[in-house]
Amino acid sequence: MGEKKKIVRVSGVTKNFDLGRIVVEVLKGIDLEIEAGNYISIMGPSGSGKSTLFNMIGGLDKPTAGKVFIDEVDVAQLDAYELAWLRCRKIGYIFQTFNLIPVMTALENITIPMTFAGVGDDEAVRRGMALLDQVGLGGRHGHRPAELSGGQQQRVAVARALANSPAIILADEPTGNLDLATGEDIIRLLKELSSTNGVTVISATHDYKMLNVSDQVVWIRDGRVDKIQQREELDITTGGLSSNH
Amino acid sequence: MRRLVIVPFRKSLQMAWQSLRVRFFRSLVTTMSLVLAVAFLSFIQTGSDIAGGLLAGDGATYQQLLLQAGYDLSTDGNSIGGSAKQRWIVFLSLLVCVVGIINAQLMSVSERFREIGTLKCLGALDRFIVRIFVIEAALQGLAGAVTGALFGALAAILAALVRFGLAAAAHLPWPEIGTTILAAVAIGTLLSLLGVLYPALVAARMEPVEAMRVEQ
Ligand SMILES: Nc1ncnc2c1ncn2[C@@H]1O[C@H](COP(=O)(O)OP(=O)(O)OP(=O)(O)O)[C@@H](O)[C@H]1O
Ligand SMILES: [Mg+2]
């Protein structure tokens, strides 16, 4: 187990937000190592700093102190072009609010990251269609986001996140805006992708359904890692929980 | 770590065009003030072109008519004196129009914050965002300026024919009118580009984290 590649390494990360009069300490020293190919859930109460940690891992925000390594590269050392490359090729983002480009069709949404990566049009369309099939939306390529349901939009977003075969998928509450059943579909889809494509999925969530599919659950409390549970321990605790109820 | 390739211009153009087409009504509203200002500019300028043409073609007939119509003739009565007041009004209308464009484009940037943030998460460079906005403004500017210039010139020609009679048609100075239209189109497009510069910079500086924001 310990021999597997560490795709994400977070070391001593703190994050303060300077609000002028007061400084809010959101992250108070996070150390975390994530193995390639795992499905990780980050759980914690609202306001515990999950999204903040996420933005650091995704290279969207800079830590106040400490370092984030993606694939052993220090994110803070990257210039604008390299950072764009990282966001485009290494990481796929999935948002709670789907964030499809409203003026574009499903297929066009999926092919934007490929365009940014320099993939030719024909190749992009071919791969985009294959991805749509993979997320179960074959035939809906010409639809705009407004013509798709929330769950379908999130599927398109999942396909878009996969566009450049990233090593990591970052999903901040991907099921937050979906009903139970649809949320489960998306979770199953993510899990499937993580096992078949070997993508590392990191997802922040309030959603206990996520626990069942996770290889590892990181509990964040008040800006610190509270505990990290492996899959095996989870089965016991969730089993224990349900018997208590 | 490798670097990102630059998106080909054709692809940016396609994206900008699509964005305008789908948001057609929104784009129309943004362009409206430009159409009006350019039409005004073109109307005034074509009007004095025509007056010049009439004087040159048949000064004896038209000198009096032009004076009655309120044109300022130069002291020798052979050419049209540019009225400072008129130029001032045209200038003001163009200025107001640029401010209007800046306002409309800033609004469009804040409406599209999620889209811009998302594009950045997907690997868009700042310059790509600027480019998209500039191309959109150029297309809008061109379309709006052409419409405005043609309308203004047409209105000026019709007004002249009504005022000075159909015979005036023989003296219309087409080359000058053509130049005026071209100049108005150029000025209109430039104004549209001028108006988008600051909003495009605001958009490019937007942080990708914005895409993550949940509250509307
Ligand atoms: N840009 C910011 N400026 C100031 N404070 C911020 C900013 N972003 C986050 N915070 C604060 O940091 C804390 C953690 O926020 P964060 O969004 O990371 O929580 P979260 O764990 O994702 O919560 P939720 O489960 O509700 O999404 C909150 O108290 C929030 O007010
Ligand atoms: Mg959050």
Short mmCIF file of C-alpha atoms and ligand atoms in Angstrom, two decimals:
data_model
loop_
_atom_site.label_atom_id
_atom_site.label_comp_id
_atom_site.label_asym_id
_atom_site.label_seq_id
_atom_site.Cartn_x
_atom_site.Cartn_y
_atom_site.Cartn_z
CA MET A 1 0.00 0.00 0.00
CA GLY A 2 2.65 2.47 1.05
CA GLU A 3 4.49 1.88 -2.22
CA LYS A 4 1.76 3.45 -4.36
CA LYS A 5 2.36 6.82 -5.97
CA LYS A 6 1.32 9.87 -3.96
CA ILE A 7 -0.59 11.95 -6.46
CA VAL A 8 -1.41 14.72 -4.00
CA ARG A 9 0.68 15.74 -1.03
CA VAL A 10 -0.45 18.54 1.25
CA SER A 11 2.06 19.54 3.87
CA GLY A 12 1.51 21.97 6.71
CA VAL A 13 -1.03 23.99 4.78
CA THR A 14 -2.63 26.90 6.56
CA LYS A 15 -4.96 29.44 5.06
CA ASN A 16 -5.99 32.75 6.54
CA PHE A 17 -8.47 35.12 5.01
CA ASP A 18 -7.58 38.69 5.79
CA LEU A 19 -10.83 40.55 6.14
CA GLY A 20 -9.18 43.86 7.01
CA ARG A 21 -10.08 44.18 10.66
CA ILE A 22 -9.93 40.50 11.48
CA VAL A 23 -8.01 37.57 10.07
CA VAL A 24 -10.00 34.35 9.78
CA GLU A 25 -7.91 31.22 10.20
CA VAL A 26 -9.69 28.66 8.08
CA LEU A 27 -7.06 25.96 7.67
CA LYS A 28 -4.78 25.48 10.65
CA GLY A 29 -2.16 23.07 9.41
CA ILE A 30 -3.31 20.27 7.13
CA ASP A 31 -1.11 17.30 6.27
CA LEU A 32 -2.49 14.86 3.80
CA GLU A 33 -1.22 12.31 1.32
CA ILE A 34 -3.44 10.87 -1.35
CA GLU A 35 -2.56 7.78 -3.32
CA ALA A 36 -3.11 7.60 -7.04
CA GLY A 37 -6.27 5.82 -8.13
CA ASN A 38 -8.13 6.14 -4.85
CA TYR A 39 -11.60 7.49 -4.25
CA ILE A 40 -11.31 9.99 -1.41
CA SER A 41 -14.15 11.69 0.38
CA ILE A 42 -13.52 14.76 2.46
CA MET A 43 -16.19 15.09 5.10
CA GLY A 44 -16.78 17.68 7.74
CA PRO A 45 -19.28 20.13 9.07
CA SER A 46 -20.21 23.22 7.11
CA GLY A 47 -17.55 25.88 7.42
CA SER A 48 -14.83 23.42 8.44
CA GLY A 49 -12.74 24.43 5.43
CA LYS A 50 -13.38 21.65 2.92
CA SER A 51 -13.87 23.92 -0.05
CA THR A 52 -10.90 26.01 1.00
CA LEU A 53 -8.70 22.92 1.11
CA PHE A 54 -10.08 21.91 -2.25
CA ASN A 55 -9.17 25.15 -3.89
CA MET A 56 -5.61 24.71 -2.64
CA ILE A 57 -5.37 21.19 -4.03
CA GLY A 58 -6.86 22.31 -7.32
CA GLY A 59 -4.35 25.13 -7.72
CA LEU A 60 -7.17 27.67 -7.61
CA ASP A 61 -5.92 29.42 -4.50
CA LYS A 62 -2.59 29.75 -2.72
CA PRO A 63 -2.01 28.61 0.86
CA THR A 64 -0.88 31.17 3.43
CA ALA A 65 1.80 28.73 4.54
CA GLY A 66 2.73 25.18 3.67
CA LYS A 67 2.95 23.43 0.35
CA VAL A 68 0.75 21.50 -2.03
CA PHE A 69 2.38 19.01 -4.36
CA ILE A 70 0.53 17.56 -7.31
CA ASP A 71 2.43 14.63 -8.73
CA GLU A 72 5.45 15.81 -6.70
CA VAL A 73 5.36 19.28 -8.29
CA ASP A 74 5.06 22.24 -5.92
CA VAL A 75 2.01 24.14 -7.17
CA ALA A 76 3.27 27.44 -5.73
CA GLN A 77 6.30 27.33 -8.04
CA LEU A 78 4.26 27.26 -11.24
CA ASP A 79 3.87 30.29 -13.49
CA ALA A 80 0.54 31.22 -15.10
CA TYR A 81 1.08 29.01 -18.16
CA GLU A 82 2.10 25.99 -16.15
CA LEU A 83 -0.78 26.48 -13.78
CA ALA A 84 -3.17 26.62 -16.73
CA TRP A 85 -1.59 23.44 -18.06
CA LEU A 86 -2.08 21.77 -14.67
CA ARG A 87 -5.72 22.80 -14.52
CA CYS A 88 -6.29 21.71 -18.07
CA ARG A 89 -4.48 18.37 -18.22
CA LYS A 90 -3.92 17.07 -14.71
CA ILE A 91 -7.10 18.01 -12.92
CA GLY A 92 -10.75 17.70 -13.82
CA TYR A 93 -13.13 19.90 -11.84
CA ILE A 94 -16.71 19.07 -11.03
CA PHE A 95 -18.82 21.76 -9.41
CA GLN A 96 -21.86 21.69 -7.20
CA THR A 97 -23.56 24.06 -9.64
CA PHE A 98 -22.52 22.06 -12.74
CA ASN A 99 -21.06 25.17 -14.42
CA LEU A 100 -21.61 24.15 -18.00
CA ILE A 101 -21.18 27.00 -20.46
CA PRO A 102 -24.81 27.89 -21.18
CA VAL A 103 -24.34 28.93 -24.80
CA MET A 104 -22.67 25.69 -25.78
CA THR A 105 -24.05 22.25 -26.50
CA ALA A 106 -23.17 19.23 -24.38
CA LEU A 107 -20.56 18.11 -26.89
CA GLU A 108 -19.03 21.58 -27.18
CA ASN A 109 -18.82 21.84 -23.40
CA ILE A 110 -16.89 18.58 -23.29
CA THR A 111 -14.50 19.59 -26.03
CA ILE A 112 -13.48 23.01 -24.60
CA PRO A 113 -10.74 21.58 -22.37
CA MET A 114 -9.47 19.61 -25.37
CA THR A 115 -9.30 22.81 -27.40
CA PHE A 116 -7.28 24.40 -24.60
CA ALA A 117 -5.01 21.35 -24.69
CA GLY A 118 -4.44 21.74 -28.41
CA VAL A 119 -6.40 18.68 -29.55
CA GLY A 120 -7.63 18.93 -33.16
CA ASP A 121 -11.34 19.34 -33.91
CA ASP A 122 -12.04 15.90 -35.36
CA GLU A 123 -10.19 14.12 -32.60
CA ALA A 124 -11.99 16.27 -29.99
CA VAL A 125 -15.42 15.46 -31.42
CA ARG A 126 -14.59 11.76 -31.57
CA ARG A 127 -13.38 11.69 -27.97
CA GLY A 128 -16.24 13.91 -26.81
CA MET A 129 -18.82 11.55 -28.30
CA ALA A 130 -17.13 8.57 -26.66
CA LEU A 131 -17.18 10.36 -23.30
CA LEU A 132 -20.87 11.20 -23.70
CA ASP A 133 -21.54 7.53 -24.30
CA GLN A 134 -19.48 6.65 -21.28
CA VAL A 135 -21.57 8.87 -19.00
CA GLY A 136 -24.76 7.51 -20.54
CA LEU A 137 -25.75 10.55 -22.62
CA GLY A 138 -25.08 9.28 -26.12
CA GLY A 139 -27.46 11.07 -28.49
CA ARG A 140 -27.78 14.19 -26.34
CA HIS A 141 -24.69 15.85 -27.79
CA GLY A 142 -26.62 18.66 -29.47
CA HIS A 143 -28.51 19.72 -26.37
CA ARG A 144 -27.76 22.91 -24.49
CA PRO A 145 -27.48 22.77 -20.68
CA ALA A 146 -30.90 24.43 -20.32
CA GLU A 147 -32.40 21.48 -22.18
CA LEU A 148 -30.91 18.93 -19.78
CA SER A 149 -31.95 17.93 -16.26
CA GLY A 150 -29.65 18.61 -13.31
CA GLY A 151 -28.42 15.05 -13.24
CA GLN A 152 -27.78 15.07 -16.97
CA GLN A 153 -25.91 18.36 -16.70
CA GLN A 154 -23.74 16.90 -13.99
CA ARG A 155 -23.03 13.90 -16.23
CA VAL A 156 -21.90 16.26 -18.97
CA ALA A 157 -19.74 17.99 -16.37
CA VAL A 158 -18.24 14.63 -15.40
CA ALA A 159 -17.49 13.93 -19.05
CA ARG A 160 -15.93 17.38 -19.37
CA ALA A 161 -13.78 16.76 -16.31
CA LEU A 162 -12.50 13.61 -18.03
CA ALA A 163 -11.83 15.35 -21.35
CA ASN A 164 -8.04 15.38 -21.13
CA SER A 165 -7.75 12.15 -19.13
CA PRO A 166 -6.70 13.93 -15.95
CA ALA A 167 -4.97 12.17 -13.08
CA ILE A 168 -7.24 13.78 -10.52
CA ILE A 169 -10.91 14.66 -10.41
CA LEU A 170 -11.85 17.27 -7.85
CA ALA A 171 -15.52 17.36 -7.03
CA ASP A 172 -16.77 19.83 -4.44
CA GLU A 173 -20.19 18.60 -3.36
CA PRO A 174 -21.03 17.16 -6.78
CA THR A 175 -24.39 15.93 -5.52
CA GLY A 176 -25.29 19.02 -3.50
CA ASN A 177 -27.82 20.26 -6.04
CA LEU A 178 -29.24 16.87 -6.99
CA ASP A 179 -31.99 14.71 -5.54
CA LEU A 180 -31.13 11.46 -3.77
CA ALA A 181 -31.45 9.03 -6.66
CA THR A 182 -29.70 11.29 -9.18
CA GLY A 183 -26.96 11.98 -6.66
CA GLU A 184 -26.43 8.26 -6.25
CA ASP A 185 -26.14 7.86 -10.02
CA ILE A 186 -23.43 10.48 -10.15
CA ILE A 187 -21.57 8.90 -7.26
CA ARG A 188 -21.75 5.50 -8.93
CA LEU A 189 -20.48 7.04 -12.15
CA LEU A 190 -17.55 8.67 -10.36
CA LYS A 191 -16.72 5.44 -8.59
CA GLU A 192 -16.85 3.53 -11.86
CA LEU A 193 -14.50 5.99 -13.50
CA SER A 194 -12.11 5.85 -10.61
CA SER A 195 -11.90 2.06 -10.85
CA THR A 196 -11.88 1.70 -14.65
CA ASN A 197 -9.78 4.73 -15.63
CA GLY A 198 -7.60 4.74 -12.53
CA VAL A 199 -8.48 8.38 -11.88
CA THR A 200 -8.03 9.69 -8.37
CA VAL A 201 -11.35 11.13 -7.28
CA ILE A 202 -11.34 13.61 -4.43
CA SER A 203 -14.73 14.77 -3.41
CA ALA A 204 -15.95 17.02 -0.64
CA THR A 205 -19.36 16.16 0.59
CA HIS A 206 -22.04 16.13 3.23
CA ASP A 207 -23.46 13.12 1.52
CA TYR A 208 -23.17 9.91 3.57
CA LYS A 209 -23.91 7.86 0.45
CA MET A 210 -20.41 8.75 -0.63
CA LEU A 211 -18.91 6.85 2.28
CA ASN A 212 -19.85 3.48 0.82
CA VAL A 213 -17.81 3.98 -2.32
CA SER A 214 -14.82 5.72 -0.74
CA ASP A 215 -11.44 4.07 -0.36
CA GLN A 216 -10.58 6.65 2.24
CA VAL A 217 -12.51 9.26 4.17
CA VAL A 218 -10.78 12.35 5.48
CA TRP A 219 -12.67 14.07 8.25
CA ILE A 220 -11.99 17.77 8.58
CA ARG A 221 -12.97 19.61 11.69
CA ASP A 222 -12.27 23.25 12.41
CA GLY A 223 -9.46 23.55 9.89
CA ARG A 224 -7.61 20.41 10.92
CA VAL A 225 -7.66 16.80 9.84
CA ASP A 226 -9.72 15.12 12.50
CA LYS A 227 -9.19 11.54 11.39
CA ILE A 228 -8.57 9.51 8.28
CA GLN A 229 -10.48 6.30 7.85
CA GLN A 230 -9.63 3.53 5.43
CA ARG A 231 -12.25 1.56 3.60
CA GLU A 232 -12.01 -1.41 6.01
CA GLU A 233 -12.64 0.68 9.11
CA LEU A 234 -15.55 2.35 7.35
CA ASP A 235 -17.48 -0.84 6.83
CA ILE A 236 -17.35 -1.39 10.56
CA THR A 237 -18.30 2.10 11.62
CA THR A 238 -21.10 2.55 9.11
CA GLY A 239 -22.35 -0.90 10.08
CA GLY A 240 -22.14 0.13 13.71
CA LEU A 241 -23.94 3.39 13.01
CA SER A 242 -26.85 1.77 11.28
CA SER A 243 -27.30 -0.77 14.06
CA ASN A 244 -27.42 2.06 16.60
CA HIS A 245 -30.28 3.78 14.82
CA MET B 1 5.95 20.94 -16.07
CA ARG B 2 4.77 21.65 -19.59
CA ARG B 3 3.09 24.78 -20.81
CA LEU B 4 -0.29 25.28 -22.33
CA VAL B 5 -0.71 25.78 -26.07
CA ILE B 6 -2.46 28.90 -27.26
CA VAL B 7 -5.96 28.47 -28.61
CA PRO B 8 -6.05 29.15 -32.37
CA PHE B 9 -7.68 32.41 -33.40
CA ARG B 10 -10.28 30.69 -35.53
CA LYS B 11 -11.47 28.75 -32.51
CA SER B 12 -11.73 31.89 -30.35
CA LEU B 13 -13.65 33.63 -33.12
CA GLN B 14 -16.03 30.70 -33.29
CA MET B 15 -16.61 30.77 -29.53
CA ALA B 16 -17.17 34.54 -29.47
CA TRP B 17 -19.56 34.32 -32.40
CA GLN B 18 -21.53 31.55 -30.74
CA SER B 19 -21.75 33.49 -27.52
CA LEU B 20 -23.15 36.51 -29.39
CA ARG B 21 -25.55 34.46 -31.45
CA VAL B 22 -27.05 32.62 -28.53
CA ARG B 23 -27.31 35.76 -26.42
CA PHE B 24 -28.64 37.65 -29.43
CA PHE B 25 -31.09 39.87 -27.62
CA ARG B 26 -28.58 40.75 -24.91
CA SER B 27 -26.00 41.62 -27.55
CA LEU B 28 -28.55 43.72 -29.38
CA VAL B 29 -29.23 45.82 -26.30
CA THR B 30 -25.49 46.31 -25.71
CA THR B 31 -25.06 47.43 -29.31
CA MET B 32 -28.08 49.73 -29.45
CA SER B 33 -26.41 52.82 -27.98
CA LEU B 34 -23.58 52.39 -30.46
CA VAL B 35 -26.01 52.14 -33.36
CA LEU B 36 -27.71 55.35 -32.29
CA ALA B 37 -24.50 57.30 -31.72
CA VAL B 38 -22.96 56.18 -34.99
CA ALA B 39 -26.21 56.90 -36.84
CA PHE B 40 -26.18 60.42 -35.39
CA LEU B 41 -22.55 60.94 -36.41
CA SER B 42 -23.22 59.60 -39.89
CA PHE B 43 -26.42 61.67 -40.25
CA ILE B 44 -24.69 64.93 -39.36
CA GLN B 45 -21.63 64.26 -41.49
CA THR B 46 -23.60 63.06 -44.51
CA GLY B 47 -25.82 66.10 -44.15
CA SER B 48 -22.90 68.44 -44.51
CA ASP B 49 -21.45 66.31 -47.33
CA ILE B 50 -24.72 66.76 -49.19
CA ALA B 51 -24.81 70.46 -48.51
CA GLY B 52 -21.27 70.73 -49.88
CA GLY B 53 -22.31 68.75 -52.94
CA LEU B 54 -25.30 71.00 -53.58
CA LEU B 55 -23.18 74.14 -53.28
CA ALA B 56 -20.56 72.77 -55.62
CA GLY B 57 -23.13 71.47 -58.12
CA ASP B 58 -25.53 74.40 -58.28
CA GLY B 59 -24.51 77.07 -55.78
CA ALA B 60 -26.81 79.73 -57.18
CA THR B 61 -29.95 77.69 -56.51
CA TYR B 62 -29.06 76.16 -53.23
CA GLN B 63 -27.12 78.87 -51.35
CA GLN B 64 -30.28 80.52 -50.12
CA LEU B 65 -32.05 77.24 -49.39
CA LEU B 66 -29.10 76.02 -47.37
CA LEU B 67 -29.01 79.20 -45.33
CA GLN B 68 -32.71 78.89 -44.66
CA ALA B 69 -32.21 75.27 -43.61
CA GLY B 70 -29.81 76.49 -40.97
CA TYR B 71 -26.47 75.57 -42.50
CA ASP B 72 -23.53 77.84 -41.70
CA LEU B 73 -21.95 78.80 -44.99
CA SER B 74 -18.42 80.14 -45.01
CA THR B 75 -18.03 83.85 -45.74
CA ASP B 76 -17.41 83.39 -49.45
CA GLY B 77 -20.58 81.32 -49.62
CA ASN B 78 -18.92 78.47 -51.49
CA SER B 79 -18.38 75.91 -48.78
CA ILE B 80 -19.96 74.60 -45.61
CA GLY B 81 -18.48 75.93 -42.43
CA GLY B 82 -18.26 73.23 -39.81
CA SER B 83 -20.38 74.25 -36.85
CA ALA B 84 -18.44 73.91 -33.63
CA LYS B 85 -21.62 73.38 -31.70
CA GLN B 86 -22.59 70.46 -33.89
CA ARG B 87 -19.21 68.81 -33.57
CA TRP B 88 -19.42 69.22 -29.85
CA ILE B 89 -22.78 67.45 -29.73
CA VAL B 90 -21.52 64.60 -31.90
CA PHE B 91 -18.47 64.26 -29.68
CA LEU B 92 -20.63 64.20 -26.56
CA SER B 93 -22.93 61.59 -28.02
CA LEU B 94 -19.95 59.36 -28.82
CA LEU B 95 -18.60 59.86 -25.32
CA VAL B 96 -21.92 58.93 -23.77
CA CYS B 97 -21.99 55.92 -26.05
CA VAL B 98 -18.57 54.68 -24.87
CA VAL B 99 -19.63 55.05 -21.25
CA GLY B 100 -22.78 53.10 -22.11
CA ILE B 101 -20.72 50.34 -23.71
CA ILE B 102 -18.39 50.12 -20.70
CA ASN B 103 -21.41 49.87 -18.46
CA ALA B 104 -23.09 47.18 -20.54
CA GLN B 105 -19.90 45.17 -20.90
CA LEU B 106 -19.14 45.35 -17.17
CA MET B 107 -22.60 44.03 -16.53
CA SER B 108 -22.06 41.23 -18.99
CA VAL B 109 -18.78 40.36 -17.23
CA SER B 110 -20.49 40.11 -13.87
CA GLU B 111 -23.33 38.08 -15.36
CA ARG B 112 -20.80 35.68 -16.77
CA PHE B 113 -18.53 35.36 -13.70
CA ARG B 114 -19.26 31.67 -13.36
CA GLU B 115 -18.59 31.02 -17.01
CA ILE B 116 -15.30 32.92 -16.86
CA GLY B 117 -14.22 31.16 -13.66
CA THR B 118 -15.10 27.80 -15.17
CA LEU B 119 -13.14 28.50 -18.34
CA LYS B 120 -10.15 29.33 -16.16
CA CYS B 121 -10.57 26.09 -14.24
CA LEU B 122 -10.57 24.29 -17.57
CA GLY B 123 -7.24 25.86 -18.47
CA ALA B 124 -8.05 29.20 -20.14
CA LEU B 125 -5.28 31.78 -19.94
CA ASP B 126 -6.04 35.38 -19.01
CA ARG B 127 -5.29 36.45 -22.53
CA PHE B 128 -7.84 34.02 -23.91
CA ILE B 129 -10.55 35.63 -21.78
CA VAL B 130 -9.47 39.09 -22.95
CA ARG B 131 -9.45 37.86 -26.51
CA ILE B 132 -12.97 36.45 -26.33
CA PHE B 133 -14.34 39.72 -24.99
CA VAL B 134 -12.41 41.80 -27.52
CA ILE B 135 -13.57 39.65 -30.44
CA GLU B 136 -17.15 39.83 -29.22
CA ALA B 137 -16.88 43.61 -28.95
CA ALA B 138 -15.29 43.88 -32.39
CA LEU B 139 -18.09 41.85 -33.97
CA GLN B 140 -20.75 43.81 -32.09
CA GLY B 141 -19.02 47.07 -32.90
CA LEU B 142 -18.73 46.27 -36.59
CA ALA B 143 -22.34 45.15 -36.90
CA GLY B 144 -23.65 48.07 -34.86
CA ALA B 145 -21.49 50.64 -36.63
CA VAL B 146 -22.41 49.41 -40.12
CA THR B 147 -26.10 49.51 -39.22
CA GLY B 148 -25.81 52.93 -37.63
CA ALA B 149 -23.72 54.42 -40.43
CA LEU B 150 -26.07 53.19 -43.15
CA PHE B 151 -29.18 54.33 -41.31
CA GLY B 152 -27.69 57.74 -40.56
CA ALA B 153 -26.59 58.29 -44.15
CA LEU B 154 -29.92 57.09 -45.54
CA ALA B 155 -31.81 59.38 -43.18
CA ALA B 156 -29.64 62.33 -44.17
CA ILE B 157 -30.19 61.65 -47.88
CA LEU B 158 -33.95 61.32 -47.45
CA ALA B 159 -34.04 64.48 -45.36
CA ALA B 160 -32.13 66.35 -48.06
CA LEU B 161 -34.44 65.16 -50.80
CA VAL B 162 -37.48 66.22 -48.79
CA ARG B 163 -35.99 69.60 -47.97
CA PHE B 164 -34.36 70.54 -51.25
CA GLY B 165 -36.54 68.64 -53.71
CA LEU B 166 -35.83 65.59 -55.85
CA ALA B 167 -33.64 67.63 -58.18
CA ALA B 168 -31.04 67.64 -55.41
CA ALA B 169 -30.47 63.94 -56.09
CA ALA B 170 -28.40 64.91 -59.12
CA HIS B 171 -25.89 66.71 -56.91
CA LEU B 172 -25.41 64.08 -54.22
CA PRO B 173 -21.67 63.72 -53.59
CA TRP B 174 -21.45 59.90 -53.51
CA PRO B 175 -17.69 59.57 -52.95
CA GLU B 176 -17.86 61.87 -49.90
CA ILE B 177 -20.90 60.05 -48.53
CA GLY B 178 -19.09 56.74 -49.01
CA THR B 179 -16.06 58.04 -47.14
CA THR B 180 -18.30 59.32 -44.35
CA ILE B 181 -19.94 55.91 -43.99
CA LEU B 182 -16.59 54.13 -43.89
CA ALA B 183 -15.24 56.59 -41.34
CA ALA B 184 -18.34 56.21 -39.17
CA VAL B 185 -17.99 52.41 -39.29
CA ALA B 186 -14.35 52.67 -38.28
CA ILE B 187 -15.08 55.09 -35.45
CA GLY B 188 -17.97 52.96 -34.19
CA THR B 189 -15.89 49.79 -34.16
CA LEU B 190 -13.05 51.60 -32.39
CA LEU B 191 -15.45 52.94 -29.76
CA SER B 192 -16.78 49.44 -29.15
CA LEU B 193 -13.23 48.15 -28.69
CA LEU B 194 -12.37 51.10 -26.45
CA GLY B 195 -15.40 50.38 -24.31
CA VAL B 196 -14.55 46.71 -23.80
CA LEU B 197 -10.92 47.14 -22.75
CA TYR B 198 -11.50 47.75 -19.08
CA PRO B 199 -14.32 45.18 -18.71
CA ALA B 200 -12.16 42.57 -20.51
CA LEU B 201 -9.32 43.22 -18.06
CA VAL B 202 -11.72 42.87 -15.15
CA ALA B 203 -12.87 39.54 -16.62
CA ALA B 204 -9.34 38.29 -17.18
CA ARG B 205 -8.34 39.12 -13.61
CA MET B 206 -11.28 37.19 -12.22
CA GLU B 207 -10.11 34.30 -10.05
CA PRO B 208 -11.03 30.76 -11.04
CA VAL B 209 -12.33 30.19 -7.49
CA GLU B 210 -15.27 32.38 -8.50
CA ALA B 211 -16.60 29.41 -10.44
CA MET B 212 -16.93 27.51 -7.16
CA ARG B 213 -19.12 30.09 -5.50
CA VAL B 214 -22.48 28.58 -4.75
CA GLU B 215 -24.62 31.58 -3.84
CA GLN B 216 -26.04 33.31 -6.88
N1 LIG C 1 -12.87 34.15 0.37
C1 LIG C 1 -13.12 34.07 1.68
N2 LIG C 1 -13.03 35.16 2.47
C2 LIG C 1 -13.26 35.07 3.79
N3 LIG C 1 -13.63 33.96 4.42
C3 LIG C 1 -13.76 32.85 3.71
C4 LIG C 1 -13.52 32.84 2.30
N4 LIG C 1 -13.72 31.59 1.84
C5 LIG C 1 -14.07 30.87 2.92
N5 LIG C 1 -14.10 31.61 4.02
C6 LIG C 1 -14.43 31.13 5.37
O1 LIG C 1 -13.73 29.95 5.58
C7 LIG C 1 -14.53 29.03 6.31
C8 LIG C 1 -14.55 27.71 5.61
O2 LIG C 1 -15.20 27.83 4.39
P1 LIG C 1 -15.33 26.62 3.38
O3 LIG C 1 -16.12 27.11 2.23
O4 LIG C 1 -14.00 26.06 3.12
O5 LIG C 1 -16.19 25.59 4.24
P2 LIG C 1 -16.79 24.21 3.78
O6 LIG C 1 -16.22 23.18 4.69
O7 LIG C 1 -16.60 24.00 2.34
O8 LIG C 1 -18.31 24.40 4.12
P3 LIG C 1 -19.56 23.85 3.33
O9 LIG C 1 -19.70 22.44 3.75
O10 LIG C 1 -20.69 24.69 3.84
O11 LIG C 1 -19.31 24.02 1.89
C9 LIG C 1 -15.89 29.67 6.47
O12 LIG C 1 -15.98 30.16 7.78
C10 LIG C 1 -15.88 30.79 5.49
O13 LIG C 1 -16.61 31.88 5.99
MG MG C 2 -17.88 23.91 0.63
#
